Amino acid sequence: MNGAMVFQMWIILLLATLSKVGKAQVANAKVLRGNSRRDDLYHKDENITVTPAGGVIFSPNYPKAYPRNLCLSWKLLAPPGSLIHLQFDEQFHLEEPVNGKCSYDFVEVEEKSQTSIIKWGRWCGQKAPSSLTSKSNTLRIIFNSDDYFVAKPGFKIYYSLLLSWVSCHSWIDVTELMSDMSANEMPATEAPQTLEDLDRTIAAFDTVEQLLQSLSPDTWRQDLDNIYTQTYIYYRSKSYHLASRQNKVDLNRLHDDVKRYSCTPRNYSVNLREELKTTNAVFFPRCLLVKRCGGNCGCGTNNWNTGCTCQPSKTTTKLHEVLKYAPETTPYQYQQRQRVRWVIDEIFLSHHEMCECACPLQPPR
């Protein structure tokens, strides 16, 4: 075998070896690309069945900084006739809002039904959202991050199952789900109150804080915050959008105003003949304005609808000048035509300066 043939065979073996190495590299490259698919890591739609045990949803890498370019979605589905409760962890930080809007990195909660879509809110920045409870058995949580700034720790949401009113056709589904739970795992439920019972209960409280603390001792602070953060309401008054929370309507002050001003002196028009119990004279003007106590005592006291009346606690007598006509009685009054003669007369009417509610169960002051 001459040198030319040996060199030719060596070239053929070298090309075959390079071909095998190239195929192996290509195969490895495919495997690596399959293990790091961008769509699986950065774009995901996940369905979660909510059970009595509950669960948690959090941003990737929590409590470290979350990645960029995320578009994640979690659909929570609970049994028919039940609700879903979301509680955000206090460690919450996403990219800060711009001009008051969460346009870039945000977590969003929405609820879809056959007839409407409820946007519970879109949040970012450093303040954890208040807890919320769905109105149906489905919720969707969406997390989005853009290609720029990220923050840590991101977010963490605890979800749990709440039982609501259950219709006949869905009761079987719920009982099957709850049958595996032990007696200790069953959630505590309170006997429902009628509207009349609840109305009598809230009459005993003077502030919103006291009311919520009594009705919901575990979540009253979140419930108080939710009064001003119910973003699912589509219509709000102008004052809600123009004013900050500190300038919004103070429900405690309104309640105090009712108690203070519901029984007050007010202008009343009285008929002078009836007021003075006069039957033998007429007056001009026929009526005058006086201050008399008026208002609803029941709404301002703890004794609702128990016969409370608004009564004067201080009165004064004021002088009024009016025209008065009283026919003169003479022996000849039937024989001649009477003359209509008006005179200026002084009359005194009682005015109420201070008023208070008097209730049968309240001892006299």
mmCIF file of C-alpha atoms in Angstrom:
data_model
loop_
_atom_site.group_PDB
_atom_site.id
_atom_site.type_symbol
_atom_site.label_atom_id
_atom_site.label_comp_id
_atom_site.label_asym_id
_atom_site.label_seq_id
_atom_site.Cartn_x
_atom_site.Cartn_y
_atom_site.Cartn_z
ATOM 1 C CA MET A 1 0.000 0.000 0.000
ATOM 2 C CA ASN A 2 1.585 3.203 -1.140
ATOM 3 C CA GLY A 3 1.608 6.479 0.721
ATOM 4 C CA ALA A 4 -1.131 8.049 -1.408
ATOM 5 C CA MET A 5 -3.604 5.333 -0.505
ATOM 6 C CA VAL A 6 -2.770 5.567 3.199
ATOM 7 C CA PHE A 7 -3.310 9.330 3.172
ATOM 8 C CA GLN A 8 -6.640 8.909 1.377
ATOM 9 C CA MET A 9 -7.895 6.348 3.930
ATOM 10 C CA TRP A 10 -6.834 8.638 6.770
ATOM 11 C CA ILE A 11 -8.864 11.488 5.297
ATOM 12 C CA ILE A 12 -11.943 9.255 5.044
ATOM 13 C CA LEU A 13 -11.651 8.147 8.694
ATOM 14 C CA LEU A 14 -11.224 11.752 9.827
ATOM 15 C CA LEU A 15 -14.345 12.909 7.991
ATOM 16 C CA ALA A 16 -16.381 10.025 9.465
ATOM 17 C CA THR A 17 -15.222 10.905 12.964
ATOM 18 C CA LEU A 18 -16.086 14.578 12.507
ATOM 19 C CA SER A 19 -19.500 13.624 11.205
ATOM 20 C CA LYS A 20 -20.258 11.542 14.330
ATOM 21 C CA VAL A 21 -19.068 14.331 16.617
ATOM 22 C CA GLY A 22 -21.225 16.851 14.777
ATOM 23 C CA LYS A 23 -24.336 14.674 15.091
ATOM 24 C CA ALA A 24 -23.688 14.174 18.803
ATOM 25 C CA GLN A 25 -23.324 17.918 19.324
ATOM 26 C CA VAL A 26 -26.523 18.558 17.413
ATOM 27 C CA ALA A 27 -28.350 15.968 19.507
ATOM 28 C CA ASN A 28 -26.992 17.468 22.718
ATOM 29 C CA ALA A 29 -28.000 20.891 21.525
ATOM 30 C CA LYS A 30 -31.567 19.678 20.976
ATOM 31 C CA VAL A 31 -31.654 18.175 24.465
ATOM 32 C CA LEU A 32 -30.370 21.384 26.058
ATOM 33 C CA ARG A 33 -32.879 23.436 24.105
ATOM 34 C CA GLY A 34 -35.662 21.125 25.207
ATOM 35 C CA ASN A 35 -34.715 21.504 28.902
ATOM 36 C CA SER A 36 -34.701 25.303 28.764
ATOM 37 C CA ARG A 37 -37.813 26.090 26.788
ATOM 38 C CA ARG A 38 -38.673 29.724 27.348
ATOM 39 C CA ASP A 39 -42.410 29.181 26.904
ATOM 40 C CA ASP A 40 -42.620 26.737 29.829
ATOM 41 C CA LEU A 41 -40.752 28.958 32.284
ATOM 42 C CA TYR A 42 -41.961 32.437 31.375
ATOM 43 C CA HIS A 43 -45.445 31.866 29.986
ATOM 44 C CA LYS A 44 -47.713 29.538 31.897
ATOM 45 C CA ASP A 45 -51.413 28.967 32.498
ATOM 46 C CA GLU A 46 -52.079 26.726 35.478
ATOM 47 C CA ASN A 47 -55.382 25.354 36.763
ATOM 48 C CA ILE A 48 -55.637 24.756 40.526
ATOM 49 C CA THR A 49 -58.435 22.947 42.341
ATOM 50 C CA VAL A 50 -59.087 24.622 45.693
ATOM 51 C CA THR A 51 -59.545 22.114 48.537
ATOM 52 C CA PRO A 52 -60.225 22.643 52.253
ATOM 53 C CA ALA A 53 -56.483 22.317 52.864
ATOM 54 C CA GLY A 54 -55.875 25.521 50.906
ATOM 55 C CA GLY A 55 -52.586 26.408 49.274
ATOM 56 C CA VAL A 56 -50.204 29.146 48.230
ATOM 57 C CA ILE A 57 -49.206 30.905 45.018
ATOM 58 C CA PHE A 58 -46.008 32.941 44.762
ATOM 59 C CA SER A 59 -43.832 34.683 42.207
ATOM 60 C CA PRO A 60 -40.884 32.677 40.811
ATOM 61 C CA ASN A 61 -37.773 32.758 43.057
ATOM 62 C CA TYR A 62 -39.788 34.169 45.995
ATOM 63 C CA PRO A 63 -38.522 35.749 48.259
ATOM 64 C CA LYS A 64 -35.741 36.647 45.840
ATOM 65 C CA ALA A 65 -36.115 38.886 42.805
ATOM 66 C CA TYR A 66 -38.482 37.478 40.192
ATOM 67 C CA PRO A 67 -37.341 37.086 36.535
ATOM 68 C CA ARG A 68 -38.118 39.514 33.726
ATOM 69 C CA ASN A 69 -40.670 38.986 30.938
ATOM 70 C CA LEU A 70 -43.104 36.860 32.908
ATOM 71 C CA CYS A 71 -46.703 36.247 31.912
ATOM 72 C CA LEU A 72 -48.164 33.767 34.378
ATOM 73 C CA SER A 73 -51.752 32.861 35.163
ATOM 74 C CA TRP A 74 -53.356 30.713 37.857
ATOM 75 C CA LYS A 75 -57.028 29.757 37.597
ATOM 76 C CA LEU A 76 -58.501 28.763 40.967
ATOM 77 C CA LEU A 77 -61.550 26.512 40.846
ATOM 78 C CA ALA A 78 -63.544 25.626 43.986
ATOM 79 C CA PRO A 79 -66.529 23.241 44.337
ATOM 80 C CA PRO A 80 -69.945 24.646 43.306
ATOM 81 C CA GLY A 81 -71.581 26.666 46.041
ATOM 82 C CA SER A 82 -68.296 27.631 47.717
ATOM 83 C CA LEU A 83 -66.124 30.748 47.661
ATOM 84 C CA ILE A 84 -62.393 31.440 47.515
ATOM 85 C CA HIS A 85 -60.548 33.610 50.031
ATOM 86 C CA LEU A 86 -57.215 35.249 49.142
ATOM 87 C CA GLN A 87 -54.765 36.572 51.731
ATOM 88 C CA PHE A 88 -51.604 38.404 50.576
ATOM 89 C CA ASP A 89 -48.403 37.991 52.547
ATOM 90 C CA GLU A 90 -47.094 41.191 54.107
ATOM 91 C CA GLN A 91 -43.772 40.704 52.296
ATOM 92 C CA PHE A 92 -44.886 42.265 49.038
ATOM 93 C CA HIS A 93 -42.805 44.257 46.570
ATOM 94 C CA LEU A 94 -43.115 44.636 42.816
ATOM 95 C CA GLU A 95 -41.877 47.378 40.505
ATOM 96 C CA GLU A 96 -43.155 50.765 41.662
ATOM 97 C CA PRO A 97 -46.185 52.305 39.904
ATOM 98 C CA VAL A 98 -45.776 55.084 37.352
ATOM 99 C CA ASN A 99 -48.154 58.050 37.691
ATOM 100 C CA GLY A 100 -50.159 56.041 40.166
ATOM 101 C CA LYS A 101 -50.765 53.138 37.739
ATOM 102 C CA CYS A 102 -49.355 49.605 37.726
ATOM 103 C CA SER A 103 -48.526 49.419 34.031
ATOM 104 C CA TYR A 104 -45.409 47.216 33.972
ATOM 105 C CA ASP A 105 -44.912 44.686 36.787
ATOM 106 C CA PHE A 106 -48.162 43.811 38.543
ATOM 107 C CA VAL A 107 -50.313 41.070 40.046
ATOM 108 C CA GLU A 108 -53.994 41.137 39.112
ATOM 109 C CA VAL A 109 -57.078 39.282 40.319
ATOM 110 C CA GLU A 110 -60.212 38.941 38.228
ATOM 111 C CA GLU A 111 -63.403 36.932 38.440
ATOM 112 C CA LYS A 112 -65.406 35.915 35.384
ATOM 113 C CA SER A 113 -68.975 34.732 35.283
ATOM 114 C CA GLN A 114 -71.419 34.120 32.470
ATOM 115 C CA THR A 115 -72.751 37.657 32.694
ATOM 116 C CA SER A 116 -69.938 39.889 33.994
ATOM 117 C CA ILE A 117 -66.257 40.322 34.793
ATOM 118 C CA ILE A 118 -65.175 41.591 38.206
ATOM 119 C CA LYS A 119 -61.761 43.249 38.348
ATOM 120 C CA TRP A 120 -60.796 42.892 41.994
ATOM 121 C CA GLY A 121 -57.667 44.958 41.478
ATOM 122 C CA ARG A 122 -54.205 45.377 39.982
ATOM 123 C CA TRP A 123 -51.372 45.906 42.463
ATOM 124 C CA CYS A 124 -47.680 46.772 42.474
ATOM 125 C CA GLY A 125 -45.253 48.712 44.679
ATOM 126 C CA GLN A 126 -44.528 47.839 48.301
ATOM 127 C CA LYS A 127 -47.955 47.735 50.011
ATOM 128 C CA ALA A 128 -49.602 44.340 50.278
ATOM 129 C CA PRO A 129 -53.225 44.319 49.039
ATOM 130 C CA SER A 130 -56.062 43.625 51.441
ATOM 131 C CA SER A 131 -57.624 40.199 51.618
ATOM 132 C CA LEU A 132 -60.626 39.438 49.430
ATOM 133 C CA THR A 133 -63.319 36.822 49.017
ATOM 134 C CA SER A 134 -64.739 35.832 45.652
ATOM 135 C CA LYS A 135 -68.413 36.055 44.766
ATOM 136 C CA SER A 136 -68.350 32.759 42.872
ATOM 137 C CA ASN A 137 -66.267 29.578 42.875
ATOM 138 C CA THR A 138 -63.634 30.748 40.365
ATOM 139 C CA LEU A 139 -60.821 33.295 40.433
ATOM 140 C CA ARG A 140 -57.911 34.068 38.131
ATOM 141 C CA ILE A 141 -54.581 35.480 39.329
ATOM 142 C CA ILE A 142 -52.316 37.065 36.703
ATOM 143 C CA PHE A 143 -48.672 38.061 37.168
ATOM 144 C CA ASN A 144 -46.822 40.142 34.620
ATOM 145 C CA SER A 145 -43.266 41.535 34.530
ATOM 146 C CA ASP A 146 -41.630 43.508 31.740
ATOM 147 C CA ASP A 147 -38.076 43.583 30.372
ATOM 148 C CA TYR A 148 -36.704 46.212 32.754
ATOM 149 C CA PHE A 149 -36.728 46.647 36.506
ATOM 150 C CA VAL A 150 -37.522 43.790 38.880
ATOM 151 C CA ALA A 151 -37.900 43.758 42.652
ATOM 152 C CA LYS A 152 -37.854 41.371 45.560
ATOM 153 C CA PRO A 153 -39.418 39.513 47.259
ATOM 154 C CA GLY A 154 -42.274 39.599 44.720
ATOM 155 C CA PHE A 155 -45.567 38.307 46.116
ATOM 156 C CA LYS A 156 -47.074 35.377 47.991
ATOM 157 C CA ILE A 157 -50.814 34.623 48.143
ATOM 158 C CA TYR A 158 -52.560 32.152 50.432
ATOM 159 C CA TYR A 159 -55.844 30.766 49.085
ATOM 160 C CA SER A 160 -58.475 28.898 51.083
ATOM 161 C CA LEU A 161 -61.963 27.481 50.652
ATOM 162 C CA LEU A 162 -65.066 29.084 52.139
ATOM 163 C CA LEU A 163 -68.483 27.477 52.157
ATOM 164 C CA SER A 164 -71.378 29.608 50.983
ATOM 165 C CA TRP A 165 -75.068 28.975 50.419
ATOM 166 C CA VAL A 166 -75.333 25.723 48.455
ATOM 167 C CA SER A 167 -78.106 24.903 46.052
ATOM 168 C CA CYS A 168 -79.684 21.460 45.939
ATOM 169 C CA HIS A 169 -77.968 20.338 42.777
ATOM 170 C CA SER A 170 -74.482 21.297 44.024
ATOM 171 C CA TRP A 171 -74.800 20.010 47.596
ATOM 172 C CA ILE A 172 -73.703 16.495 46.590
ATOM 173 C CA ASP A 173 -70.447 17.844 45.131
ATOM 174 C CA VAL A 174 -69.594 19.686 48.316
ATOM 175 C CA THR A 175 -70.521 16.863 50.669
ATOM 176 C CA GLU A 176 -68.369 14.453 48.691
ATOM 177 C CA LEU A 177 -65.452 16.833 48.978
ATOM 178 C CA MET A 178 -65.950 17.374 52.719
ATOM 179 C CA SER A 179 -66.661 13.740 53.611
ATOM 180 C CA ASP A 180 -62.952 12.902 53.903
ATOM 181 C CA MET A 181 -62.346 15.638 56.434
ATOM 182 C CA SER A 182 -62.279 14.858 60.125
ATOM 183 C CA ALA A 183 -64.436 16.696 62.604
ATOM 184 C CA ASN A 184 -61.467 18.803 63.707
ATOM 185 C CA GLU A 185 -60.855 19.978 60.176
ATOM 186 C CA MET A 186 -64.399 21.174 59.592
ATOM 187 C CA PRO A 187 -64.580 24.991 59.438
ATOM 188 C CA ALA A 188 -66.563 26.675 62.154
ATOM 189 C CA THR A 189 -69.784 28.259 60.960
ATOM 190 C CA GLU A 190 -72.049 30.682 62.739
ATOM 191 C CA ALA A 191 -75.816 30.575 62.786
ATOM 192 C CA PRO A 192 -77.135 33.098 60.247
ATOM 193 C CA GLN A 193 -78.697 36.259 61.648
ATOM 194 C CA THR A 194 -81.886 37.789 60.402
ATOM 195 C CA LEU A 195 -81.833 41.388 59.232
ATOM 196 C CA GLU A 196 -83.793 42.404 62.330
ATOM 197 C CA ASP A 197 -81.249 40.738 64.634
ATOM 198 C CA LEU A 198 -78.337 42.324 62.816
ATOM 199 C CA ASP A 199 -80.034 45.718 62.859
ATOM 200 C CA ARG A 200 -80.461 45.523 66.621
ATOM 201 C CA THR A 201 -76.833 44.424 66.984
ATOM 202 C CA ILE A 202 -75.265 47.300 65.092
ATOM 203 C CA ALA A 203 -77.389 49.832 67.013
ATOM 204 C CA ALA A 204 -75.181 49.261 70.051
ATOM 205 C CA PHE A 205 -71.959 50.491 68.395
ATOM 206 C CA ASP A 206 -70.728 54.062 68.039
ATOM 207 C CA THR A 207 -67.861 53.589 65.529
ATOM 208 C CA VAL A 208 -67.192 51.528 62.408
ATOM 209 C CA GLU A 209 -64.117 50.044 64.071
ATOM 210 C CA GLN A 210 -66.150 48.739 67.001
ATOM 211 C CA LEU A 211 -68.771 47.297 64.675
ATOM 212 C CA LEU A 212 -66.307 45.408 62.444
ATOM 213 C CA GLN A 213 -64.204 44.278 65.395
ATOM 214 C CA SER A 214 -67.267 42.682 66.963
ATOM 215 C CA LEU A 215 -68.617 41.051 63.797
ATOM 216 C CA SER A 216 -65.222 39.919 62.387
ATOM 217 C CA PRO A 217 -62.627 39.882 65.182
ATOM 218 C CA ASP A 218 -60.015 38.087 63.057
ATOM 219 C CA THR A 219 -60.241 40.122 59.871
ATOM 220 C CA TRP A 220 -61.752 43.441 60.954
ATOM 221 C CA ARG A 221 -58.656 45.468 59.993
ATOM 222 C CA GLN A 222 -58.657 44.048 56.459
ATOM 223 C CA ASP A 223 -62.420 44.551 56.231
ATOM 224 C CA LEU A 224 -61.957 48.184 57.251
ATOM 225 C CA ASP A 225 -59.378 48.677 54.491
ATOM 226 C CA ASN A 226 -61.636 46.942 51.958
ATOM 227 C CA ILE A 227 -64.267 49.626 52.456
ATOM 228 C CA TYR A 228 -61.982 51.983 50.538
ATOM 229 C CA THR A 229 -60.371 49.465 48.155
ATOM 230 C CA GLN A 230 -63.335 47.645 46.607
ATOM 231 C CA THR A 231 -62.104 48.034 43.053
ATOM 232 C CA TYR A 232 -64.722 45.662 41.635
ATOM 233 C CA ILE A 233 -67.415 48.325 42.033
ATOM 234 C CA TYR A 234 -67.907 49.869 38.599
ATOM 235 C CA TYR A 235 -69.535 53.131 39.673
ATOM 236 C CA ARG A 236 -68.174 55.521 42.265
ATOM 237 C CA SER A 237 -69.071 59.067 43.154
ATOM 238 C CA LYS A 238 -66.876 62.002 42.118
ATOM 239 C CA SER A 239 -65.805 62.558 45.707
ATOM 240 C CA TYR A 240 -64.307 59.054 45.799
ATOM 241 C CA HIS A 241 -62.018 59.711 42.838
ATOM 242 C CA LEU A 242 -61.100 63.293 43.745
ATOM 243 C CA ALA A 243 -60.351 62.804 47.425
ATOM 244 C CA SER A 244 -57.684 60.803 49.172
ATOM 245 C CA ARG A 245 -58.674 58.180 51.706
ATOM 246 C CA GLN A 246 -58.068 60.645 54.536
ATOM 247 C CA ASN A 247 -60.597 63.036 52.996
ATOM 248 C CA LYS A 248 -63.292 60.488 52.256
ATOM 249 C CA VAL A 249 -66.581 60.414 54.091
ATOM 250 C CA ASP A 250 -66.070 59.763 57.797
ATOM 251 C CA LEU A 251 -68.761 57.233 58.660
ATOM 252 C CA ASN A 252 -68.127 57.700 62.383
ATOM 253 C CA ARG A 253 -68.752 61.440 62.072
ATOM 254 C CA LEU A 254 -71.967 60.855 60.136
ATOM 255 C CA HIS A 255 -73.157 58.476 62.828
ATOM 256 C CA ASP A 256 -72.319 61.026 65.511
ATOM 257 C CA ASP A 257 -74.120 63.744 63.550
ATOM 258 C CA VAL A 258 -77.283 61.649 63.521
ATOM 259 C CA LYS A 259 -77.116 61.180 67.277
ATOM 260 C CA ARG A 260 -76.402 64.854 67.846
ATOM 261 C CA TYR A 261 -78.719 66.512 65.334
ATOM 262 C CA SER A 262 -81.616 64.128 64.754
ATOM 263 C CA CYS A 263 -83.553 65.716 67.631
ATOM 264 C CA THR A 264 -83.116 69.482 67.134
ATOM 265 C CA PRO A 265 -85.108 72.732 67.027
ATOM 266 C CA ARG A 266 -86.519 73.228 63.550
ATOM 267 C CA ASN A 267 -88.702 75.755 61.778
ATOM 268 C CA TYR A 268 -92.370 74.889 61.871
ATOM 269 C CA SER A 269 -95.311 76.815 60.450
ATOM 270 C CA VAL A 270 -98.102 77.092 63.022
ATOM 271 C CA ASN A 271 -101.652 78.298 62.500
ATOM 272 C CA LEU A 272 -102.243 81.137 64.967
ATOM 273 C CA ARG A 273 -105.873 80.333 65.668
ATOM 274 C CA GLU A 274 -104.984 76.740 66.479
ATOM 275 C CA GLU A 275 -101.846 77.689 68.405
ATOM 276 C CA LEU A 276 -103.627 80.325 70.536
ATOM 277 C CA LYS A 277 -106.845 78.306 70.722
ATOM 278 C CA THR A 278 -108.740 81.374 69.590
ATOM 279 C CA THR A 279 -112.198 80.988 68.058
ATOM 280 C CA ASN A 280 -113.474 84.577 68.167
ATOM 281 C CA ALA A 281 -110.720 86.272 66.101
ATOM 282 C CA VAL A 282 -108.693 85.967 62.897
ATOM 283 C CA PHE A 283 -105.106 87.018 62.208
ATOM 284 C CA PHE A 284 -102.906 88.209 59.400
ATOM 285 C CA PRO A 285 -100.641 86.506 58.595
ATOM 286 C CA ARG A 286 -102.634 83.387 59.388
ATOM 287 C CA CYS A 287 -99.425 81.381 60.154
ATOM 288 C CA LEU A 288 -96.004 82.137 61.677
ATOM 289 C CA LEU A 289 -92.705 80.279 61.821
ATOM 290 C CA VAL A 290 -91.588 79.012 65.242
ATOM 291 C CA LYS A 291 -88.746 76.808 66.488
ATOM 292 C CA ARG A 292 -90.047 73.440 67.617
ATOM 293 C CA CYS A 293 -88.300 70.168 68.420
ATOM 294 C CA GLY A 294 -88.363 67.553 65.687
ATOM 295 C CA GLY A 295 -86.490 64.605 64.277
ATOM 296 C CA ASN A 296 -86.121 60.853 64.618
ATOM 297 C CA CYS A 297 -84.951 59.820 68.071
ATOM 298 C CA GLY A 298 -84.761 56.103 67.355
ATOM 299 C CA CYS A 299 -81.836 56.303 64.928
ATOM 300 C CA GLY A 300 -79.708 58.229 67.390
ATOM 301 C CA THR A 301 -80.166 56.018 70.454
ATOM 302 C CA ASN A 302 -79.751 52.414 71.478
ATOM 303 C CA ASN A 303 -83.508 52.161 72.043
ATOM 304 C CA TRP A 304 -84.637 51.653 68.478
ATOM 305 C CA ASN A 305 -88.362 51.887 67.938
ATOM 306 C CA THR A 306 -89.266 51.852 71.635
ATOM 307 C CA GLY A 307 -91.440 54.960 71.722
ATOM 308 C CA CYS A 308 -88.725 57.625 72.086
ATOM 309 C CA THR A 309 -89.935 61.176 71.472
ATOM 310 C CA CYS A 310 -88.100 64.423 70.798
ATOM 311 C CA GLN A 311 -88.996 66.861 73.559
ATOM 312 C CA PRO A 312 -87.845 70.392 74.441
ATOM 313 C CA SER A 313 -85.315 70.787 77.242
ATOM 314 C CA LYS A 314 -85.238 74.611 77.046
ATOM 315 C CA THR A 315 -88.006 76.934 75.827
ATOM 316 C CA THR A 316 -88.416 80.679 75.430
ATOM 317 C CA THR A 317 -91.392 82.951 74.747
ATOM 318 C CA LYS A 318 -91.071 85.417 71.905
ATOM 319 C CA LEU A 319 -93.220 88.418 70.996
ATOM 320 C CA HIS A 320 -94.831 88.669 67.563
ATOM 321 C CA GLU A 321 -96.897 91.558 66.131
ATOM 322 C CA VAL A 322 -99.801 90.658 63.843
ATOM 323 C CA LEU A 323 -103.020 92.115 62.502
ATOM 324 C CA LYS A 324 -106.018 90.940 64.448
ATOM 325 C CA TYR A 325 -109.717 91.223 63.764
ATOM 326 C CA ALA A 326 -112.331 90.412 66.391
ATOM 327 C CA PRO A 327 -115.989 91.371 65.758
ATOM 328 C CA GLU A 328 -117.494 93.601 68.417
ATOM 329 C CA THR A 329 -120.571 92.273 70.168
ATOM 330 C CA THR A 330 -123.339 94.958 70.425
ATOM 331 C CA PRO A 331 -127.088 94.792 70.966
ATOM 332 C CA TYR A 332 -127.596 96.077 67.449
ATOM 333 C CA GLN A 333 -125.174 93.791 65.634
ATOM 334 C CA TYR A 334 -127.987 92.119 63.745
ATOM 335 C CA GLN A 335 -129.606 95.364 62.754
ATOM 336 C CA GLN A 336 -126.642 97.092 61.128
ATOM 337 C CA ARG A 337 -123.731 96.107 59.007
ATOM 338 C CA GLN A 338 -120.554 95.432 60.956
ATOM 339 C CA ARG A 339 -117.356 97.264 60.118
ATOM 340 C CA VAL A 340 -114.171 95.260 59.518
ATOM 341 C CA ARG A 341 -111.630 96.860 61.783
ATOM 342 C CA TRP A 342 -108.074 95.488 62.030
ATOM 343 C CA VAL A 343 -105.757 96.332 64.900
ATOM 344 C CA ILE A 344 -102.090 95.610 65.602
ATOM 345 C CA ASP A 345 -101.951 93.039 68.334
ATOM 346 C CA GLU A 346 -99.072 91.483 70.302
ATOM 347 C CA ILE A 347 -99.051 87.737 70.703
ATOM 348 C CA PHE A 348 -96.551 85.464 72.460
ATOM 349 C CA LEU A 349 -95.464 82.133 71.004
ATOM 350 C CA SER A 350 -93.327 79.426 72.601
ATOM 351 C CA HIS A 351 -90.023 78.571 70.872
ATOM 352 C CA HIS A 352 -87.841 75.533 71.618
ATOM 353 C CA GLU A 353 -84.155 76.338 71.958
ATOM 354 C CA MET A 354 -82.814 72.935 73.028
ATOM 355 C CA CYS A 355 -84.186 69.440 72.510
ATOM 356 C CA GLU A 356 -83.458 65.921 73.709
ATOM 357 C CA CYS A 357 -84.801 62.438 73.190
ATOM 358 C CA ALA A 358 -87.027 61.092 75.930
ATOM 359 C CA CYS A 359 -87.305 57.305 76.027
ATOM 360 C CA PRO A 360 -89.476 55.111 78.268
ATOM 361 C CA LEU A 361 -86.425 53.073 79.344
ATOM 362 C CA GLN A 362 -84.329 56.159 80.088
ATOM 363 C CA PRO A 363 -84.673 57.719 83.559
ATOM 364 C CA PRO A 364 -85.575 61.408 83.630
ATOM 365 C CA ARG A 365 -82.684 63.856 83.848
#
